[in-house]
Coordinates of C-alpha atoms in Angstrom, one line a residue:
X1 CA 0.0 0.0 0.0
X2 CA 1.3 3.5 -0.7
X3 CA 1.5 5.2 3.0
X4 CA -0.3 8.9 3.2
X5 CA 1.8 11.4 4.6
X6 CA 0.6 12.2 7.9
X7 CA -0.4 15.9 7.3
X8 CA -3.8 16.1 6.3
X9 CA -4.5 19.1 3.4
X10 CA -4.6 22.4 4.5
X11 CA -6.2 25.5 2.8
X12 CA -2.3 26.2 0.9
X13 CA -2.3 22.9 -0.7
X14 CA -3.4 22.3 -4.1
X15 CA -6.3 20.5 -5.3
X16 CA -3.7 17.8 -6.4
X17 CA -2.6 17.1 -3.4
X18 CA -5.8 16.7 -2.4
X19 CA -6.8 14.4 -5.2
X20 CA -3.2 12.0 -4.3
X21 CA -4.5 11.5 -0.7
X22 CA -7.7 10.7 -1.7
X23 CA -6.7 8.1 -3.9
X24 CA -3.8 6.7 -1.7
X25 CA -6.9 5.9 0.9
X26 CA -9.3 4.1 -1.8
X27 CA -6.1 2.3 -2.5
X28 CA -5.7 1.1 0.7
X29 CA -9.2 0.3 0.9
X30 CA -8.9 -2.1 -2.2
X31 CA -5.9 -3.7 -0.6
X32 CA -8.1 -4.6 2.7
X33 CA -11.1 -5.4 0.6
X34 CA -8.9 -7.8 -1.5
X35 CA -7.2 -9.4 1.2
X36 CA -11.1 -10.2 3.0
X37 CA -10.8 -7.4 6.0
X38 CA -13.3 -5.0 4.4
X39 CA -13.7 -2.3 7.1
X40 CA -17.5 -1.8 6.1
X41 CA -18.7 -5.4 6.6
X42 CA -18.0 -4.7 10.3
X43 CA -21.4 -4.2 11.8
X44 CA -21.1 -4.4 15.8
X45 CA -18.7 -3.7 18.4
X46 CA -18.8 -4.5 22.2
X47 CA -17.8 -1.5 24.3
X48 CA -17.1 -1.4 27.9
X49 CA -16.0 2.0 28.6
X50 CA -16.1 5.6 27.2
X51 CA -12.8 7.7 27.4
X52 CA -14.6 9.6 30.6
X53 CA -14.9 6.8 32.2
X54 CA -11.6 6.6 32.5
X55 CA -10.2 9.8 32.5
X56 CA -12.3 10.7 35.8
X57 CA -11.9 7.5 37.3
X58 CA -8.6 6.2 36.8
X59 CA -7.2 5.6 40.3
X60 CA -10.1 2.4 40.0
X61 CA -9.7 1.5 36.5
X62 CA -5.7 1.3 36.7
X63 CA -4.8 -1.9 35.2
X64 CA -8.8 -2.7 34.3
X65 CA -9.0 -4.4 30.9
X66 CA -11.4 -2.1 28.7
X67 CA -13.1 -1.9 24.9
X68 CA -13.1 1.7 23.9
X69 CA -14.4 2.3 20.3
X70 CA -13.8 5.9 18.1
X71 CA -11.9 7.6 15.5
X72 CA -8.0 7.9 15.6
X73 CA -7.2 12.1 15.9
X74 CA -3.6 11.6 15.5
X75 CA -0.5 9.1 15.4
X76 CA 3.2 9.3 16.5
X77 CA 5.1 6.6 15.4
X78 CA 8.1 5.2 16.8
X79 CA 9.2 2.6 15.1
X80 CA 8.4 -0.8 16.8
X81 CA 5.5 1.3 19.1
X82 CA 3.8 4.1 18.4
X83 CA 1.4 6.0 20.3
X84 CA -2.6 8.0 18.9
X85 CA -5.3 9.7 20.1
X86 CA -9.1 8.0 20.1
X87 CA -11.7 10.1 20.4
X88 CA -15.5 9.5 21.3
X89 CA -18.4 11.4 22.0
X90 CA -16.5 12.1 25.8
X91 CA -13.2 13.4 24.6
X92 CA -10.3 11.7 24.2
X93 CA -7.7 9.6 25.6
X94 CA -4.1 8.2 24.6
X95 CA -3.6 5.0 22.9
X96 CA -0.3 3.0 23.1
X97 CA 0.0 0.1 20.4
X98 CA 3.4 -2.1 20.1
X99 CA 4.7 -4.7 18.2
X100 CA 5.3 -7.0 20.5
X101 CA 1.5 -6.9 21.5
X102 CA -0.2 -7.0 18.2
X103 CA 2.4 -9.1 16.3
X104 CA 4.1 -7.9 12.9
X105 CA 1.5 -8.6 10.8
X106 CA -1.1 -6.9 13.0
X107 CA 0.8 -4.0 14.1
X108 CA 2.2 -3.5 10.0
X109 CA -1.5 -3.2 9.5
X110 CA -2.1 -0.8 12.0
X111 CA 0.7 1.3 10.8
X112 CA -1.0 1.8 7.6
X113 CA -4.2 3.2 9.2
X114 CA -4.9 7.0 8.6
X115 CA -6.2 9.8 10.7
X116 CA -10.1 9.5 10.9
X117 CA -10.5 6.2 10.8
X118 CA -12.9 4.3 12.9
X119 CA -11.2 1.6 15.6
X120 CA -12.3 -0.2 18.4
X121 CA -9.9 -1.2 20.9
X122 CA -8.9 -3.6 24.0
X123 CA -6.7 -3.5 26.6
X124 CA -5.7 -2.2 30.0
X125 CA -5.3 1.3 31.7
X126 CA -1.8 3.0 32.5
X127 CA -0.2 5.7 32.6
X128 CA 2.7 6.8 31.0
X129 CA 6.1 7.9 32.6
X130 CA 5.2 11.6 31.4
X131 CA 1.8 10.9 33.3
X132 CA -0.6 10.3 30.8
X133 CA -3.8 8.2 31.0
X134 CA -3.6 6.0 28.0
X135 CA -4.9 2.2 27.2
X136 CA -1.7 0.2 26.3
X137 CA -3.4 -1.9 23.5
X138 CA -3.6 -5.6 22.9
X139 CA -6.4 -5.3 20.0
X140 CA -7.4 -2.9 17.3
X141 CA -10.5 -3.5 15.2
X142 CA -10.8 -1.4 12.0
X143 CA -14.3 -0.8 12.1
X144 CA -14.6 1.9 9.3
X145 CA -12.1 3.4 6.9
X146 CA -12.1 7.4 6.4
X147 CA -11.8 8.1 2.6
X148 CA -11.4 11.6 3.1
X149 CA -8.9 13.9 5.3
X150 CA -10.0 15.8 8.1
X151 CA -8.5 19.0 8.4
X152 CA -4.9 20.1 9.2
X153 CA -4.0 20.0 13.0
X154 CA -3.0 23.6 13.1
X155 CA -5.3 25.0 10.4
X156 CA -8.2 23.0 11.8
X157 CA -12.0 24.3 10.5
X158 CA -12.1 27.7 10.9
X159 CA -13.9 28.9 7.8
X160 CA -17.1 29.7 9.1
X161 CA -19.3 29.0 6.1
X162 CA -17.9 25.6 6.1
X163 CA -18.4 24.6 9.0
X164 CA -22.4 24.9 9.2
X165 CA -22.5 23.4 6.1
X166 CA -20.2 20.4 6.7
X167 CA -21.7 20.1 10.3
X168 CA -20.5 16.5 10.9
X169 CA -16.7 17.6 10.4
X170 CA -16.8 20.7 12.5
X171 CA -18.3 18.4 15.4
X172 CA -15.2 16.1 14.8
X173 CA -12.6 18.7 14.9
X174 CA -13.6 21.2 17.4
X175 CA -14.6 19.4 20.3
X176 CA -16.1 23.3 22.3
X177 CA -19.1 23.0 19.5
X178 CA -20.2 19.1 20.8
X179 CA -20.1 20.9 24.0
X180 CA -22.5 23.2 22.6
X181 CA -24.9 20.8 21.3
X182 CA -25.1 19.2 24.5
X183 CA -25.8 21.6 26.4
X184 CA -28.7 22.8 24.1
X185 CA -30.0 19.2 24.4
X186 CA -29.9 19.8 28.3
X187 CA -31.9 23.0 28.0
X188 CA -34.5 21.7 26.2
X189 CA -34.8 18.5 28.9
X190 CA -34.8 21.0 31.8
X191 CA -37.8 22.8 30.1
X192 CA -39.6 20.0 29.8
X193 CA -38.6 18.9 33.8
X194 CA -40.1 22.6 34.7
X195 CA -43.1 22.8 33.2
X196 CA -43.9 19.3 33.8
X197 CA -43.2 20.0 37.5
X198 CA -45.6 23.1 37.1
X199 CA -48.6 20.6 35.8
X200 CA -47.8 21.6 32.3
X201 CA -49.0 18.9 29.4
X202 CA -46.7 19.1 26.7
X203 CA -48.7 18.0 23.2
X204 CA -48.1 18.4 19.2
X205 CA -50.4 20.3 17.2
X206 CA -50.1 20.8 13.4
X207 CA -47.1 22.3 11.3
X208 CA -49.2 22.5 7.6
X209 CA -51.5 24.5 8.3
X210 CA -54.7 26.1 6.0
X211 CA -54.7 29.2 7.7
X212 CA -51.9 31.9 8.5
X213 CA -52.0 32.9 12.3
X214 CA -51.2 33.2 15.5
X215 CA -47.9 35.8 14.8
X216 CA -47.0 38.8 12.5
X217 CA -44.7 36.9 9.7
X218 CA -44.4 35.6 6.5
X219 CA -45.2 32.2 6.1
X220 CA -44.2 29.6 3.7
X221 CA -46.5 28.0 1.5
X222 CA -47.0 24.8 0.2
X223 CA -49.4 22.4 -2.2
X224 CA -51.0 19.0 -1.3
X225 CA -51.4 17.5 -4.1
X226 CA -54.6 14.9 -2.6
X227 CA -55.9 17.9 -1.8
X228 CA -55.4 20.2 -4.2
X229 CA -55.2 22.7 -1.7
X230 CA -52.0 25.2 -1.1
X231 CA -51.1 25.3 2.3
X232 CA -48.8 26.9 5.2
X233 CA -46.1 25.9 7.2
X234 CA -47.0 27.3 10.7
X235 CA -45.5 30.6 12.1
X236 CA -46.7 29.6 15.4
X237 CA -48.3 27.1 17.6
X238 CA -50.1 29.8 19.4
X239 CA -53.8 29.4 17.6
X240 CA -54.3 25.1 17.8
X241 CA -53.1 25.4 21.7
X242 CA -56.0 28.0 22.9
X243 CA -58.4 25.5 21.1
X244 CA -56.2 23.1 23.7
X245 CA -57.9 25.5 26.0
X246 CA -61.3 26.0 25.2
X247 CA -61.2 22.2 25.0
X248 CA -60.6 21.5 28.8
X249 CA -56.9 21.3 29.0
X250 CA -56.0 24.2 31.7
X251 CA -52.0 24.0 31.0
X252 CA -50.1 23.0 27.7
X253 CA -47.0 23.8 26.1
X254 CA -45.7 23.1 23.0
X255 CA -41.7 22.6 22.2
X256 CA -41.5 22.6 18.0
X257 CA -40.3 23.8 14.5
X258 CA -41.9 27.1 13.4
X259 CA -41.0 28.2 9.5
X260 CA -41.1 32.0 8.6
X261 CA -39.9 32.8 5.0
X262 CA -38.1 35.9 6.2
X263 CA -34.4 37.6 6.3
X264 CA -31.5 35.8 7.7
X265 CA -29.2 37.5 10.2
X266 CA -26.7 36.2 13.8
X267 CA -30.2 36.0 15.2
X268 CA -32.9 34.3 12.6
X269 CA -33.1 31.5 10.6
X270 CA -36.3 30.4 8.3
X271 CA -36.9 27.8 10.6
X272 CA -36.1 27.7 14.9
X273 CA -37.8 26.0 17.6
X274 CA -39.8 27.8 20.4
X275 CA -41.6 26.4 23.2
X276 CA -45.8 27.8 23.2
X277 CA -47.4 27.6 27.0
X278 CA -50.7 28.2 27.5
X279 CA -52.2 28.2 31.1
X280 CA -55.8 28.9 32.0
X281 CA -57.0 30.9 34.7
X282 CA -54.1 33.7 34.8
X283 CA -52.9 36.5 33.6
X284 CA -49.4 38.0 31.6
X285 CA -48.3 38.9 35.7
X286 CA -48.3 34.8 36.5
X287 CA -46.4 34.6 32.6
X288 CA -44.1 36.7 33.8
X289 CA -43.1 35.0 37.0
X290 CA -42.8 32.2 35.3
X291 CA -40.5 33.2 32.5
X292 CA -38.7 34.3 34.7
X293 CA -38.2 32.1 37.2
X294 CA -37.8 29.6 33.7
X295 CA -34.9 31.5 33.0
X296 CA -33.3 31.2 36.1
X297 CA -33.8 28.0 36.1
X298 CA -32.1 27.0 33.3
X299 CA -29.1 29.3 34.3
X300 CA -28.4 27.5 37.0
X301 CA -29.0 23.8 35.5
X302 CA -27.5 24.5 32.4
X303 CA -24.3 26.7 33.3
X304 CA -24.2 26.6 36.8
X305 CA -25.2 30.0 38.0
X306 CA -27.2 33.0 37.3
X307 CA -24.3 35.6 36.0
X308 CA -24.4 34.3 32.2
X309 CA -21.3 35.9 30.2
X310 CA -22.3 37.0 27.0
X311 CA -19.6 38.7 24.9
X312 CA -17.7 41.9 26.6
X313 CA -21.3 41.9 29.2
X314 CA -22.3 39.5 31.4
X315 CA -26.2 38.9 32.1
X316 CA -27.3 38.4 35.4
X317 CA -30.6 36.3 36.1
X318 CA -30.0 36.4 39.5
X319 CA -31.8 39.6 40.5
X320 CA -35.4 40.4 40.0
X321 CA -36.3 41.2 36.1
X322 CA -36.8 45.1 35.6
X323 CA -40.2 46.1 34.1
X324 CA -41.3 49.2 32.1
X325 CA -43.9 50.1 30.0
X326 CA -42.9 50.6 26.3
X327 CA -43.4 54.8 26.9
X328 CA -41.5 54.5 30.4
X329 CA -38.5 52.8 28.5
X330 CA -38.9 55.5 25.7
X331 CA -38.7 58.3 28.4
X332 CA -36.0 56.2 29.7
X333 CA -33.6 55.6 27.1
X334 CA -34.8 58.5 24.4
X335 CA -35.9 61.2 26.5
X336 CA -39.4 60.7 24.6
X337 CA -42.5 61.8 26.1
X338 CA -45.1 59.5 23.9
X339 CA -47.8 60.0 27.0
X340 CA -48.3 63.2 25.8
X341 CA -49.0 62.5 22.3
X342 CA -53.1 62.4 22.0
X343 CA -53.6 61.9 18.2
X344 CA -52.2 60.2 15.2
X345 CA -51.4 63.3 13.6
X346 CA -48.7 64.8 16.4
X347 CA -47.5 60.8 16.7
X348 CA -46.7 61.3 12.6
X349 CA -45.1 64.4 13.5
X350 CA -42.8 63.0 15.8
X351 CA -41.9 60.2 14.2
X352 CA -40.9 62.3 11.5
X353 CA -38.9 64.4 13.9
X354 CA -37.1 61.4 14.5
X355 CA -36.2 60.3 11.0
X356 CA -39.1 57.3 11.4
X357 CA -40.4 55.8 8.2
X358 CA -44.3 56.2 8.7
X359 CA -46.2 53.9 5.9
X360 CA -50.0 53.9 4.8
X361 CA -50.7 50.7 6.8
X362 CA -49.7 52.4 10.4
X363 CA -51.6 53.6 13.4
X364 CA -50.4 55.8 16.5
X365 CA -49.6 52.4 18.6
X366 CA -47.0 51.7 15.3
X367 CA -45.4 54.8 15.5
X368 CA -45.0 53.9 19.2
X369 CA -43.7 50.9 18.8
X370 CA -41.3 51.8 15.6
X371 CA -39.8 54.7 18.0
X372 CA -39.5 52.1 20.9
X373 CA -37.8 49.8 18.1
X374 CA -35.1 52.4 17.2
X375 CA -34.5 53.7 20.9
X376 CA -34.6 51.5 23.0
X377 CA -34.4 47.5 22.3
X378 CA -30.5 47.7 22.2
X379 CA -30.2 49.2 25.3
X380 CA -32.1 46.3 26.7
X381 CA -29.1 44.3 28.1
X382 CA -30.2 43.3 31.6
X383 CA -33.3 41.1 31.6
X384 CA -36.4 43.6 30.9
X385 CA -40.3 42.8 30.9
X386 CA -41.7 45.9 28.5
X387 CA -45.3 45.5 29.0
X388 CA -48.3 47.6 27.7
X389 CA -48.1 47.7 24.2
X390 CA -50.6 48.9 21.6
X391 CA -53.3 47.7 20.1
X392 CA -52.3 48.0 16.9
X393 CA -49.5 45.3 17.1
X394 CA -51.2 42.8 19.7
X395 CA -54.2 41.2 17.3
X396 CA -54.5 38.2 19.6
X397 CA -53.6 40.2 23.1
X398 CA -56.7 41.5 25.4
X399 CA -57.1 45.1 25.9
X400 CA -55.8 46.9 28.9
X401 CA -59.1 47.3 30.9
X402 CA -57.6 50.9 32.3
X403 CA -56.4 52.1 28.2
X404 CA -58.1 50.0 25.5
X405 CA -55.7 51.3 23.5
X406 CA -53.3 49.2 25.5
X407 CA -53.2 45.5 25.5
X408 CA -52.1 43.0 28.3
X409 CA -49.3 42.1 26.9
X410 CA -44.7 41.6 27.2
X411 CA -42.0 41.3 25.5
X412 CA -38.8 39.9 28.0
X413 CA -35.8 41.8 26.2
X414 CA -32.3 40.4 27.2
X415 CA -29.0 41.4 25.4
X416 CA -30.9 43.9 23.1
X417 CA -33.3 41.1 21.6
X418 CA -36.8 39.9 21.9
X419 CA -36.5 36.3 24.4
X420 CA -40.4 35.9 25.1
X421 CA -43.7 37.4 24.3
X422 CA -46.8 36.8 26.5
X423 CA -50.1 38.1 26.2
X424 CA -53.2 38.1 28.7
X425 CA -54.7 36.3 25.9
X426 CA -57.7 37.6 23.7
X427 CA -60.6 35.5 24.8
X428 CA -63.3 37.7 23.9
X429 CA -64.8 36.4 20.0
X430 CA -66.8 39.5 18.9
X431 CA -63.5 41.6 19.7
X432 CA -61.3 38.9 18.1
X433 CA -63.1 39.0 15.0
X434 CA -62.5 42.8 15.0
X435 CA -59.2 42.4 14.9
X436 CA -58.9 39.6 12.7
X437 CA -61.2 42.1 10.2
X438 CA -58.4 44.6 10.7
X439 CA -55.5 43.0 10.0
X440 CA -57.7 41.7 6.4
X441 CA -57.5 45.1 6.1
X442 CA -53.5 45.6 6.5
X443 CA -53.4 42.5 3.8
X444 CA -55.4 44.3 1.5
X445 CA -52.8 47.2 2.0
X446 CA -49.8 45.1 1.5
X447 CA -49.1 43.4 4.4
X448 CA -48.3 40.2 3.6
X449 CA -47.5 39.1 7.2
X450 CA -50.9 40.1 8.9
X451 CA -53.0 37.5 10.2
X452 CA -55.8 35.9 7.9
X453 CA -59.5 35.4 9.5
X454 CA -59.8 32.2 11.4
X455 CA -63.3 31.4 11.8
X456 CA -62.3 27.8 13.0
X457 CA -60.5 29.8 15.9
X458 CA -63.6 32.2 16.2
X459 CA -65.9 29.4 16.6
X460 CA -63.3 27.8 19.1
X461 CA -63.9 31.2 21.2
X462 CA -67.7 31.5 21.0
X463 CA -68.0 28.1 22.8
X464 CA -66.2 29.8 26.0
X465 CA -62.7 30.6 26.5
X466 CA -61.2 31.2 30.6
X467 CA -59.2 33.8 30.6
X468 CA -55.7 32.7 29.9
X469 CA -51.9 33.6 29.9
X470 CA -49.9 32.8 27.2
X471 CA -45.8 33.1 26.4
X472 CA -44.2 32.0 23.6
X473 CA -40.2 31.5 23.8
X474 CA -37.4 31.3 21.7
X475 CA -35.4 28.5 22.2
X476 CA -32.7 29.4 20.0
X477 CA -31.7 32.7 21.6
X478 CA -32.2 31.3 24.7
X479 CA -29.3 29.0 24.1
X480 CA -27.4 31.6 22.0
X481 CA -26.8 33.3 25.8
X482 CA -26.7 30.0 28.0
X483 CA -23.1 28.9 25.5
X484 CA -22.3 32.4 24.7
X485 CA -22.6 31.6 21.1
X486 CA -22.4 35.0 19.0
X487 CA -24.9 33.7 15.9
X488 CA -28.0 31.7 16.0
X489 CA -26.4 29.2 13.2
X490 CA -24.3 28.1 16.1
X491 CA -26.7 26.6 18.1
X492 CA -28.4 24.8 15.3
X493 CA -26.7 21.4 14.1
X494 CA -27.8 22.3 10.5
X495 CA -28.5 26.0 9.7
X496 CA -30.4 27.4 6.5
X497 CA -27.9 27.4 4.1
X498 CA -27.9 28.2 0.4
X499 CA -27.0 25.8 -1.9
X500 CA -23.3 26.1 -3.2
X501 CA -22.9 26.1 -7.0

């Protein structure tokens, strides 16, 4: 067999180079193949141990025979022993293969194996004179052959654009972004171990919907062909669980995929996963002690504590959430008094004053919120409830009872983005249909992300809604600040990605 040279391609070799190594390993393949010890026929192998397991327990394990199983990160050779790296899904350890163990033929074998390559492995625990945990090997199992190079040591995966698309390579190589994975999987249990402790029932409700509804996006649409009938992937849960509702069920939540066919930025992708909760019988102030004590929770279960660094700030859960109306946070951070503004006319005015884009579709409570928007939101680094929106931008939120123009409503801002919005929820169907007849309206303007009527959902109301809190989260973000991960693409295994040429 022609023997690869040990340093895997960087981004200064040639596409020749490439091309050689590539070959030299399908050659090597057809040598095993031919001589009967085809890698890929392999199709089980008994483990004892992970590399943890040892690592953290090797004063008991000293000595203990053991059948690890992963792919070789690296080789040292040294003639008549050499020494490589096996890694799993816990990390790594040190392997130490001789001659005089494996035999010539074996260890000849061996020596022709290539960075990447799948092994499972027996023997006993030691460590080296230079301290090292390692297994000193008695038996190495080629269990699957790697036709293709990872990348260089010391260049490693660092284009970025890469490594979302080629997901499974960047988990091999850079072992912090496994650690990020993990922990989002934890998240997500410990959301699921809080709400169910709170009495929560977690259920599925449909993603193709016939209807768009339930948030203020774009959807993406779709054709079933049985049906001949062009339908939507959902924008939100938030519709099908207060039928939940109506139905009987006093607390649901819903953790799934929603699909908006929107921009893409460090904080949105076409599709993400939130978690819906519904509860009967209270209001956006119960919502908001339970997003935030949610938050806190999964702080301290995912990370350890309450004081979350994220970038140059660090976020601290730990103390009590602030909240503001969205005209106290405009006094606040803008030195705007939008109290005082009575009519549409002088809120026009002043949006204009301060370079805001007014447009035919918007109301007073849009020019609030627009203003509120540009102002404010990134000064929202500390966890903020902003409660007390308008009316105009809550179609599915109940009105204040002090200022109908108000709803019962809030957004929980943290690091300058939108985390969680709740809603006292709109249980009321005559006023429901109102709105649903004004955002028809905003659609026949050109809004293509208002809500369509949903007489289904109407009819759902008319039988008798309780009233209701309601918060929807983003899961996404919410990991984004648990692993201080600076995009949203690194907390999904497979981000939205266009399609190379």
């Amino acid at each position: 067999m022609n023997q690869e040279t040990e340093r895997a391609p960087s981004q200064e070799q040639s596409a020749e180079e490439l091309r050689e190594i590539l070959q030299i390993r399908r050659n090597k393949l057809s040598q095993l193949q031919a001589e009967g010890r085809d890698p890929f026929r392999e199709v089980r192998y008994d483990r004892t141990h992970h590399t943890r397991d040892i690592t953290e327990h090797f004063d008991e394990m000293e000595n203990q025979t053991v059948s690890l199983a992963g792919r070789i990160m690296s080789k040292r050779d040294m003639g008549k022993a050499s020494f490589c790296d096996l890694q799993d899904q816990d990390g790594r350890i040190q392997l130490y293969v001789k001659v005089d163990e494996l035999g010539a033929e074996e260890y000849e074998r061996f020596k022709h194996f290539d960075i990447g390559d799948i092994v499972g492995v027996r023997g006993y625990v030691f460590r080296t004179r230079r301290g090292e945990i390692s297994v000193h090997v008695n038996e190495i199992t080629l269990l699957s052959k790697s036709l293709r190079p990872l990348p260089e040591k010391y260049h490693g995966l660092k284009d970025v654009d890469t490594r979302y698309r080629q997901r499974y390579v960047d988990l091999i190589v850079n072992p912090e972004v496994r650690d990020t994975f993990v922990k989002r999987s934890l998240a997500i249990r410990e959301i699921r171990a809080f709400m169910d402790a709170r009495g929560y029932i977690e259920v599925e409700t449909p993603v193709l919907n016939t209807v768009q509804g339930g948030a203020t996006a774009r959807p993406f649409v779709t054709h079933h062909n049985a049906l001949n009938l062009d339908m939507y992937l959902r924008i939100a849960t938030e519709l099908h669980l207060k039928r939940l509702i109506v139905g009987g069920f006093e607390k649901v939540y819903e953790i799934g995929r929603i699909f908006r066919n929107e921009g893409m930025d460090t904080r949105h992708n076409p599709e993400f996963t939130t978690i819906e909760l519904y509860e009967a019988y209270t209001d956006i102030n119960g919502m908001m002690e339970l997003t935030e004590s949610l938050f806190r929770h999964l702080a301290v279960t995912v990370t350890g504590g309450t004081e979350l660094p994220y970038g140059d700030k660090v976020i601290d859960l730990g103390k009590p959430f602030e909240r503001l109306t969205m005209t106290e946070a405009l006094r606040k951070y803008a030195d705007i008094d939008f109290d005082q503004v009575e009519t549409f006319e002088q809120a026009k005015a002043l949006a204009e004053k301060h370079h805001i884009k007014v447009e035919p579709k918007h109301g007073k409570g849009d020019i609030l919120s627009l203003l509120f928007e540009e102002y404010c939101e990134d000064k929202l680094i500390q966890p903020t409830f902003i409660i007390s929106h308008p009316i105009e931008i809550s179609p599915l939120a109940k009105k204040d009872p002090q200022n109908p123009a108000l709803t019962q409503r809030f957004e929980l801002f943290m690091n300058g983005w939108e985390m969680a919005n709740a809603f006292g929820e709109l249980n009321d169907p005559i006023d429901q249909r109102e709105r649903f007849e004004n955002q028809m309206r905003l659609r026949a303007l050109g809004d293509d992300e208002a809500s369509e009527m949903d007489e289904d959902f109407l009819t759902a109301l008319e039988y008798g809604m309780p009233p209701t809190g309601g918060c929807g989260i983003g899961v996404d973000r919410l990991v984004m600040i648990l692993t201080n991960s600076p995009s949203i693409r690194d907390v999904l295994l497979f981000p939205t990605m266009k399609p190379q040429d």
